[in-house]
């Protein structure tokens, strides 16, 4: 319809699709797995051993959507295995048994005796995840008071905050011959430095592949192993010995990755190694063997840089908390809030489940969003969002001035590295300029202006449109109390009332605090809630008109109520 070309997008579900399930259909194979395949793929015996060793009583089983059809059979296999008596430890020969082995046998016997007195294990299948499938859903597990979570499928391996986790990566089949042929074709020189890496579901094939390649003469081959450290130069993987001392030396290595990595991992790897070749595990043409693909992320990096540059003049940021399970997520939220406040901008915090465009489009005050989540899900690349969505790492670049912002091509998604970097920088600043900071506070108390924007500051322009931005730092000059430590620890006192009265005319004040969001509501929103036909009374607005009077509504039950003063009932 050409007449509606300028109409805003429809963000709600049409009435004709209300009862349709928006979840994409799960593609399952027609062949049913045998009991042996279930036990091997889902590592039933190892899981049972880990549950018994940890003496867990309430176990939550978390499956991705693609594995939910196998969930009942995995549940039954684990339940039957846990009911069976624990196998007795195999005795060692007297001449070979060490002290540690004797202690382990005694602990096993003691554990078996104690297990008989413990209550029976209870298993729970988590039907849906609160956030991404790669993250451990501690929220859903706590609803059933679980002691441990068994996470199936590929995982981001982000450290959890409360519950222990048993990871089952569900080993997938791989044609090793095709991998070897593709590797030899990609790296004909036997002396090249190559890192061999794979997705967690294929990592069990790496030792055999590496052994075959070394037999072919590849002498500078490094095989990665899984570690639980997203801040590693190769996220959640070991690195060559020389890289442990000099991280920059990772640029000397090329990387061969089995299975297509997530976009966040691909951007991180591309910025740290010489190049990345990807061996696809899904065959588009069965008649032709898969060939490696050279990863090219320059276009994606330019797009990310354009997004963060467009947010350099945004006055209000929204912080999306997309996890409640990742360790230290509250610390990165406070770190991001402090960064935004130091730049003279305002932030609002939102706790959401799975992020989508319809949720965050309701907040037109927000000029840009920062996602705090696991290191894989923090990267949002959809074009459906009205305002840009960036990561905490990209926020640091966006808040820098045009003269300080330098794009080196580096990209990272884990926030633990940002926290460590921020703590080190804070310590250096306190050591180097403690005296200067004290003098600045004293000057502000004796008539100076702390964090006030100087009149001689250069004007700010939107780099996309070229327009002059007059109010990109609404909190500049309004955060004196926070900068002074929210109190009088050194007899410095609170900011003067004159400062508050001077800012009242610029922005709305709610609860004694400047609120750009309330100012947007007062000045730009056409509908302001019930009683919007009257002026909304803000704090200290003595001349504001009263709001709508409270009226008595309908009474009675739905089939027998009165309407106003009418005597007839409906």
XYZ file of C-alpha atoms in Angstrom:
570
model
C 0.000 0.000 0.000
C 1.859 3.110 -1.180
C -0.215 5.413 0.993
C 1.217 3.888 4.153
C 4.875 3.975 3.188
C 5.671 6.473 5.955
C 3.647 4.726 8.645
C 5.463 3.419 11.716
C 6.109 -0.336 11.928
C 3.550 -2.566 13.594
C 5.185 -3.860 16.774
C 2.334 -5.996 18.088
C 1.103 -9.387 16.908
C -1.765 -9.105 14.393
C -5.110 -10.434 15.589
C -5.085 -13.169 12.965
C -1.874 -14.634 14.404
C -2.579 -14.389 18.121
C -2.793 -18.143 18.646
C 0.125 -19.050 16.396
C 3.374 -20.196 17.983
C 6.189 -17.833 16.867
C 8.874 -20.373 17.807
C 10.602 -21.737 14.687
C 9.880 -25.337 13.964
C 12.421 -27.891 15.120
C 13.956 -29.956 12.370
C 14.340 -33.481 13.671
C 15.587 -36.602 11.989
C 13.124 -39.351 11.214
C 15.421 -42.031 12.571
C 15.056 -42.625 16.267
C 18.230 -42.891 18.304
C 18.964 -46.209 19.926
C 19.541 -46.566 23.658
C 23.288 -46.867 23.046
C 23.303 -43.699 20.957
C 21.430 -41.828 23.704
C 23.892 -43.051 26.323
C 26.881 -42.086 24.167
C 25.641 -38.726 22.859
C 24.357 -37.464 26.202
C 27.124 -39.082 28.278
C 24.719 -40.810 30.645
C 27.359 -42.712 32.627
C 29.575 -39.667 33.190
C 26.583 -37.581 34.237
C 25.470 -40.209 36.758
C 28.979 -40.423 38.170
C 29.169 -36.616 38.528
C 25.781 -36.482 40.264
C 26.791 -39.170 42.730
C 30.156 -37.605 43.358
C 28.554 -34.236 44.132
C 25.763 -35.889 46.145
C 23.152 -33.778 44.362
C 19.529 -34.538 45.167
C 17.608 -32.178 42.866
C 18.940 -32.064 39.313
C 17.731 -29.697 36.560
C 18.228 -30.847 32.959
C 18.541 -27.966 30.469
C 18.140 -28.803 26.773
C 18.221 -26.535 23.728
C 15.105 -26.573 21.562
C 16.667 -28.918 19.009
C 17.296 -31.583 21.672
C 13.969 -31.432 23.497
C 12.594 -34.484 21.594
C 15.314 -36.583 23.270
C 14.703 -35.100 26.730
C 12.234 -37.786 27.980
C 14.579 -40.619 27.009
C 17.562 -38.909 28.634
C 15.434 -38.385 31.739
C 14.520 -42.083 31.881
C 18.117 -43.200 31.294
C 19.405 -41.002 34.107
C 16.606 -42.047 36.430
C 17.264 -45.744 35.874
C 21.011 -45.260 36.252
C 20.642 -43.384 39.530
C 18.358 -46.076 40.963
C 20.865 -48.810 40.175
C 23.480 -49.529 42.861
C 26.780 -47.742 42.422
C 29.472 -49.997 40.895
C 32.096 -51.177 43.326
C 35.589 -49.800 42.911
C 37.964 -52.156 41.128
C 40.781 -53.157 43.526
C 44.313 -52.383 42.465
C 47.249 -54.729 42.654
C 49.184 -54.289 45.916
C 52.425 -53.541 44.135
C 50.853 -50.815 41.928
C 48.464 -49.105 44.324
C 49.552 -45.642 45.465
C 48.529 -43.676 48.506
C 46.218 -41.437 46.481
C 44.448 -44.458 45.031
C 43.901 -45.941 48.469
C 42.417 -42.664 49.679
C 40.146 -42.514 46.629
C 38.904 -46.049 47.283
C 38.153 -45.244 50.899
C 36.253 -42.110 49.862
C 34.266 -44.120 47.315
C 33.284 -46.690 49.957
C 32.353 -43.951 52.404
C 30.335 -42.153 49.733
C 28.494 -45.366 48.815
C 27.561 -45.907 52.442
C 26.300 -42.366 52.832
C 24.372 -42.449 49.560
C 22.113 -45.187 50.890
C 20.886 -42.826 53.628
C 20.279 -39.828 51.374
C 16.862 -39.115 49.813
C 16.211 -40.217 46.258
C 17.395 -38.005 43.424
C 14.746 -35.976 41.616
C 15.178 -34.891 37.995
C 13.516 -31.893 36.319
C 13.436 -30.942 32.635
C 13.607 -27.182 32.072
C 10.977 -26.544 29.410
C 12.234 -23.139 28.288
C 15.229 -20.917 28.895
C 14.932 -17.443 30.378
C 17.708 -16.138 28.125
C 19.899 -17.756 25.474
C 20.258 -21.522 25.145
C 24.043 -21.200 25.474
C 23.708 -19.827 29.025
C 22.968 -21.835 32.153
C 19.431 -20.975 33.265
C 19.886 -20.592 37.004
C 16.571 -18.743 37.313
C 14.489 -21.670 36.047
C 16.613 -24.113 38.064
C 15.992 -22.181 41.275
C 12.248 -22.466 40.708
C 12.584 -26.185 41.440
C 15.270 -25.610 44.100
C 17.834 -27.517 42.056
C 21.242 -28.350 43.492
C 22.928 -28.617 40.082
C 22.210 -27.929 36.416
C 23.088 -30.392 33.651
C 23.532 -28.271 30.535
C 23.276 -30.072 27.177
C 24.514 -28.851 23.802
C 26.855 -26.030 22.903
C 27.561 -23.562 25.685
C 29.197 -20.162 26.094
C 30.888 -21.451 29.298
C 30.333 -18.167 31.104
C 31.039 -18.544 34.845
C 27.842 -18.941 36.838
C 26.936 -17.011 39.964
C 25.192 -19.533 42.218
C 24.761 -23.145 41.024
C 27.321 -25.762 39.937
C 27.044 -26.996 36.356
C 27.677 -30.308 34.619
C 28.341 -29.611 30.938
C 27.455 -32.254 28.359
C 28.492 -31.023 24.932
C 26.707 -33.866 23.068
C 29.403 -35.073 20.709
C 28.472 -34.783 17.030
C 29.684 -36.980 14.220
C 32.384 -35.713 11.858
C 33.952 -37.050 8.665
C 37.607 -36.849 9.656
C 38.854 -37.604 6.147
C 37.158 -34.507 4.769
C 38.661 -32.346 7.506
C 42.162 -33.641 6.790
C 41.827 -33.069 3.041
C 40.528 -29.526 3.564
C 43.324 -28.743 6.024
C 46.045 -29.952 3.646
C 44.554 -27.921 0.805
C 44.323 -24.777 2.960
C 47.840 -25.034 4.436
C 50.197 -26.644 1.897
C 53.271 -25.398 3.773
C 54.053 -27.867 6.575
C 55.937 -25.308 8.683
C 53.136 -22.757 9.132
C 51.890 -21.898 12.608
C 48.304 -23.118 12.760
C 45.896 -23.266 15.698
C 43.424 -26.154 15.438
C 40.114 -25.230 17.072
C 36.562 -26.597 16.982
C 33.125 -25.941 18.362
C 32.488 -27.628 21.716
C 30.302 -30.270 20.067
C 33.245 -31.366 17.837
C 36.124 -30.830 20.230
C 36.462 -34.565 20.963
C 37.692 -35.139 17.398
C 40.648 -32.743 17.689
C 43.264 -35.091 19.253
C 42.854 -37.683 16.499
C 42.937 -35.052 13.750
C 46.043 -33.416 15.214
C 47.844 -36.755 15.436
C 47.149 -37.521 11.786
C 48.342 -34.071 10.721
C 51.564 -34.341 12.711
C 52.242 -37.648 10.950
C 51.921 -35.718 7.686
C 54.705 -33.342 8.771
C 52.879 -30.372 10.331
C 55.327 -29.437 13.081
C 53.907 -26.066 14.219
C 50.406 -27.261 15.021
C 48.709 -26.272 18.282
C 45.569 -28.106 19.387
C 43.282 -26.157 21.706
C 41.589 -27.585 24.780
C 38.502 -26.320 26.587
C 38.931 -24.065 29.604
C 36.289 -22.004 31.394
C 37.709 -18.560 30.712
C 35.927 -16.255 28.214
C 38.675 -13.643 28.796
C 41.355 -15.885 27.287
C 42.985 -14.619 24.039
C 41.127 -17.525 22.422
C 37.846 -17.447 24.380
C 37.416 -20.593 26.511
C 40.416 -22.254 24.867
C 44.054 -22.779 25.713
C 46.668 -20.804 23.789
C 50.259 -21.522 22.711
C 52.868 -21.180 25.430
C 54.446 -18.103 23.872
C 51.080 -16.290 23.863
C 50.771 -16.649 27.638
C 53.684 -14.240 27.991
C 53.022 -11.993 24.970
C 49.422 -11.875 23.796
C 50.452 -9.936 20.678
C 52.298 -12.991 19.368
C 48.948 -14.633 18.647
C 48.946 -12.540 15.456
C 51.685 -14.854 14.138
C 49.269 -17.815 14.133
C 46.611 -18.792 11.633
C 43.448 -20.523 12.846
C 41.524 -23.483 11.439
C 38.041 -23.715 12.990
C 35.749 -26.720 12.646
C 32.065 -25.633 12.453
C 30.848 -22.102 11.938
C 31.501 -20.033 15.089
C 29.015 -17.519 16.536
C 29.377 -13.976 15.239
C 30.757 -12.668 18.545
C 33.463 -15.354 18.587
C 34.280 -14.795 14.931
C 34.817 -11.050 15.433
C 37.026 -11.728 18.443
C 39.142 -14.349 16.669
C 39.542 -12.300 13.497
C 40.941 -9.368 15.452
C 43.528 -11.510 17.282
C 44.958 -14.017 14.773
C 46.436 -13.684 11.300
C 43.414 -15.203 9.550
C 40.579 -17.645 10.204
C 39.537 -20.520 7.955
C 36.219 -22.193 8.735
C 35.432 -25.802 7.896
C 31.613 -26.065 7.561
C 30.023 -29.130 9.117
C 26.800 -28.785 7.117
C 27.056 -29.882 3.494
C 25.074 -27.826 1.015
C 25.964 -30.119 -1.885
C 26.444 -33.764 -0.788
C 28.176 -34.599 -4.063
C 31.047 -32.214 -3.306
C 33.257 -32.350 -0.203
C 33.114 -29.282 2.060
C 35.769 -26.645 1.489
C 37.143 -24.181 3.978
C 35.933 -20.599 3.921
C 38.183 -17.636 4.647
C 36.416 -15.533 7.279
C 36.066 -11.866 6.361
C 34.865 -9.602 9.177
C 35.946 -6.205 7.854
C 32.415 -5.320 6.750
C 30.935 -6.395 10.096
C 33.549 -4.412 12.016
C 32.879 -1.296 9.929
C 29.178 -1.662 10.611
C 29.799 -1.962 14.348
C 32.040 1.106 14.277
C 29.362 3.074 12.429
C 26.809 2.095 15.083
C 28.924 3.184 18.023
C 29.927 6.414 16.265
C 26.262 7.291 15.763
C 25.781 7.101 19.545
C 28.505 9.615 20.415
C 25.948 12.449 20.810
C 23.137 10.419 22.405
C 22.066 11.963 25.755
C 20.216 8.955 27.233
C 21.352 5.307 27.228
C 19.402 2.220 28.211
C 21.190 -0.673 29.936
C 19.632 -4.026 29.043
C 20.363 -6.713 31.636
C 20.130 -9.857 29.544
C 21.337 -12.278 32.199
C 20.849 -13.019 35.866
C 23.244 -15.967 35.950
C 26.615 -14.797 34.634
C 29.059 -14.073 37.408
C 29.863 -10.394 38.084
C 27.054 -9.103 35.877
C 26.081 -6.586 38.573
C 29.632 -5.264 38.620
C 29.626 -4.564 34.891
C 26.231 -2.841 35.215
C 27.657 -0.467 37.822
C 30.765 0.016 35.683
C 28.676 0.954 32.631
C 26.507 3.315 34.675
C 29.600 5.045 36.053
C 31.035 5.460 32.556
C 27.832 6.988 31.216
C 27.535 9.348 34.192
C 31.172 10.432 33.881
C 30.452 11.413 30.266
C 27.611 13.670 31.429
C 24.875 11.392 30.076
C 21.920 9.642 31.707
C 21.270 5.897 31.897
C 18.222 3.803 32.749
C 18.385 0.114 33.596
C 15.989 -2.501 32.173
C 15.775 -6.195 33.038
C 14.509 -8.177 30.068
C 14.368 -11.807 29.054
C 15.067 -12.511 25.418
C 15.686 -9.200 23.683
C 13.471 -8.307 20.733
C 12.604 -5.107 18.882
C 9.019 -4.879 20.175
C 10.124 -4.774 23.815
C 12.605 -1.951 23.643
C 10.718 0.103 21.032
C 8.325 1.186 23.806
C 10.990 3.506 25.234
C 11.437 6.286 22.709
C 13.441 8.337 25.220
C 16.383 5.964 24.886
C 18.844 6.938 22.176
C 20.967 3.780 22.358
C 21.086 0.461 24.199
C 23.918 -1.389 25.949
C 23.444 -5.132 26.438
C 24.901 -6.802 29.531
C 24.804 -10.545 29.007
C 27.003 -13.491 28.224
C 29.876 -12.866 25.857
C 28.026 -14.496 22.940
C 24.538 -13.004 23.326
C 25.714 -9.413 23.912
C 26.217 -8.944 20.181
C 22.870 -8.026 18.561
C 23.093 -7.707 14.775
C 19.408 -7.400 13.838
C 18.159 -4.513 11.681
C 14.715 -4.636 13.290
C 15.722 -2.505 16.262
C 14.741 1.137 16.147
C 17.819 2.317 18.062
C 21.348 0.816 17.944
C 22.269 -1.957 20.392
C 25.946 -2.161 21.374
C 28.190 -3.995 23.848
C 30.002 -2.547 26.905
C 33.272 -2.635 24.959
C 31.747 -0.594 22.149
C 30.268 1.835 24.692
C 33.766 2.769 25.848
C 34.609 3.854 22.315
C 31.293 5.650 21.806
C 31.792 7.789 24.929
C 35.218 8.989 23.839
C 35.662 12.276 22.015
C 36.196 12.425 18.291
C 39.853 13.256 18.869
C 40.395 10.331 21.267
C 38.412 7.625 19.496
C 40.796 5.410 17.572
C 39.554 2.255 15.886
C 42.321 -0.334 15.864
C 40.209 -3.234 14.653
C 40.227 -4.860 18.096
C 36.931 -6.288 19.266
C 36.024 -8.170 22.429
C 32.737 -9.330 23.904
C 33.586 -10.521 27.424
C 33.108 -7.907 30.122
C 35.475 -9.383 32.711
C 38.410 -7.960 30.775
C 36.761 -4.527 30.858
C 36.307 -4.777 34.633
C 39.967 -5.707 35.136
C 41.059 -2.895 32.829
C 38.841 -0.408 34.654
C 40.165 -1.417 38.074
C 43.759 -1.047 36.922
C 43.064 2.349 35.345
C 41.266 3.537 38.479
C 44.174 2.481 40.658
C 46.652 4.277 38.386
C 44.555 7.444 38.366
C 44.252 7.473 42.141
C 47.990 6.974 42.538
C 48.958 9.563 39.932
C 46.449 12.366 40.514
C 45.092 12.023 44.031
C 46.210 15.520 44.984
C 44.721 17.099 41.879
C 41.406 15.401 42.565
C 41.288 16.685 46.156
C 42.002 20.244 45.030
C 39.247 20.038 42.430
C 36.672 19.006 45.054
C 37.739 21.807 47.381
C 37.454 24.352 44.562
C 33.922 23.157 43.777
C 32.845 23.530 47.415
C 34.214 27.055 47.663
C 32.261 28.411 44.736
C 33.595 26.391 41.805
C 31.575 24.147 39.506
C 32.408 20.452 39.529
C 31.980 18.757 36.156
C 30.322 21.850 34.713
C 30.648 22.080 30.971
C 32.900 25.063 30.193
C 31.446 27.726 27.972
C 34.448 27.421 25.705
C 33.803 23.715 25.024
C 33.708 22.962 21.303
C 30.245 22.363 19.814
C 29.100 18.818 19.127
C 27.688 17.722 15.799
C 26.012 14.523 14.685
C 28.510 12.837 12.376
C 25.707 11.308 10.296
C 23.480 14.335 9.703
C 25.853 17.204 10.457
C 23.324 18.795 12.809
C 24.401 20.715 15.867
C 23.612 18.874 19.124
C 22.853 21.315 21.901
C 22.078 18.974 24.774
C 24.079 15.746 24.434
C 25.278 15.783 28.068
C 22.203 16.441 30.236
C 23.894 15.312 33.445
C 26.910 17.567 33.073
C 26.958 19.675 36.206
C 24.144 17.700 37.898
C 26.175 14.822 39.369
C 28.060 16.759 42.031
C 26.630 14.781 44.892
C 27.660 11.463 43.387
C 31.134 12.780 42.608
C 31.531 13.957 46.202
C 30.772 10.484 47.517
C 27.097 10.996 48.493
C 27.947 12.537 51.788
C 30.242 14.565 53.931
C 33.146 12.295 54.766
C 35.730 15.085 54.879
C 33.489 17.928 56.026
C 32.908 19.105 52.471
C 29.103 19.222 52.720
C 26.412 18.839 50.063
C 26.121 20.902 46.880
C 24.488 24.270 47.303
C 20.779 24.826 46.724
C 21.650 27.417 44.101
C 22.926 24.682 41.813
C 19.641 22.765 42.086
C 17.500 25.825 41.427
C 19.602 26.783 38.427
C 19.032 23.412 36.770
C 15.322 23.228 37.536
C 14.420 25.252 34.497
C 16.436 23.001 32.170
C 15.324 19.507 33.114
C 12.548 17.923 35.146
C 13.422 16.877 38.671
C 11.943 13.716 40.201
C 12.678 12.906 43.827
C 15.328 15.597 43.976
C 17.232 14.088 41.039
C 17.476 15.399 37.525
C 15.545 13.120 35.156
C 15.993 13.503 31.387
C 13.422 10.737 30.956
C 10.802 12.782 32.807
C 11.769 15.817 30.753
C 11.178 13.806 27.564
C 7.808 12.702 28.934
C 6.841 16.275 29.727
C 8.010 17.885 26.507
C 7.819 15.331 23.687
C 5.331 12.577 24.467
C 1.809 13.299 23.212
C 0.112 10.899 25.655
C 1.293 10.994 29.249
C -0.970 8.489 30.950
C -4.301 8.770 32.719
C -5.254 12.377 33.341
C -3.001 13.587 30.544
C -5.511 16.290 29.690
C -4.097 18.133 32.708
C -0.528 19.151 33.362
C 1.500 16.562 35.261
C 2.723 17.924 38.582
C 6.441 17.427 39.041
C 8.366 17.982 42.227
C 8.497 21.596 43.388
C 6.057 22.714 40.671
C 3.840 24.852 42.897
C 1.884 26.406 40.028
C 0.964 23.141 38.340
C -2.714 22.415 37.778
C -4.285 19.547 39.721
C -4.611 16.206 38.017
C -7.861 14.414 37.222
C -10.114 13.878 40.197
C -10.710 10.329 41.381
C -14.142 9.046 40.400
C -16.000 5.962 41.498
C -16.128 3.393 38.760
C -18.519 0.563 38.009
C -19.497 -1.796 40.746
C -20.935 -5.275 40.961
C -20.183 -8.372 38.955
C -19.898 -8.496 35.198
C -23.454 -9.707 34.610
C -25.124 -7.430 37.158
C -23.614 -3.962 37.503
C -24.981 -0.431 37.538
C -23.893 2.340 35.201
C -23.643 5.695 36.989
C -26.910 6.782 38.613
C -29.047 4.665 36.309
C -31.432 2.302 38.007
C -31.452 -0.289 35.265
C -28.986 -3.124 35.660
C -27.000 -4.750 32.925
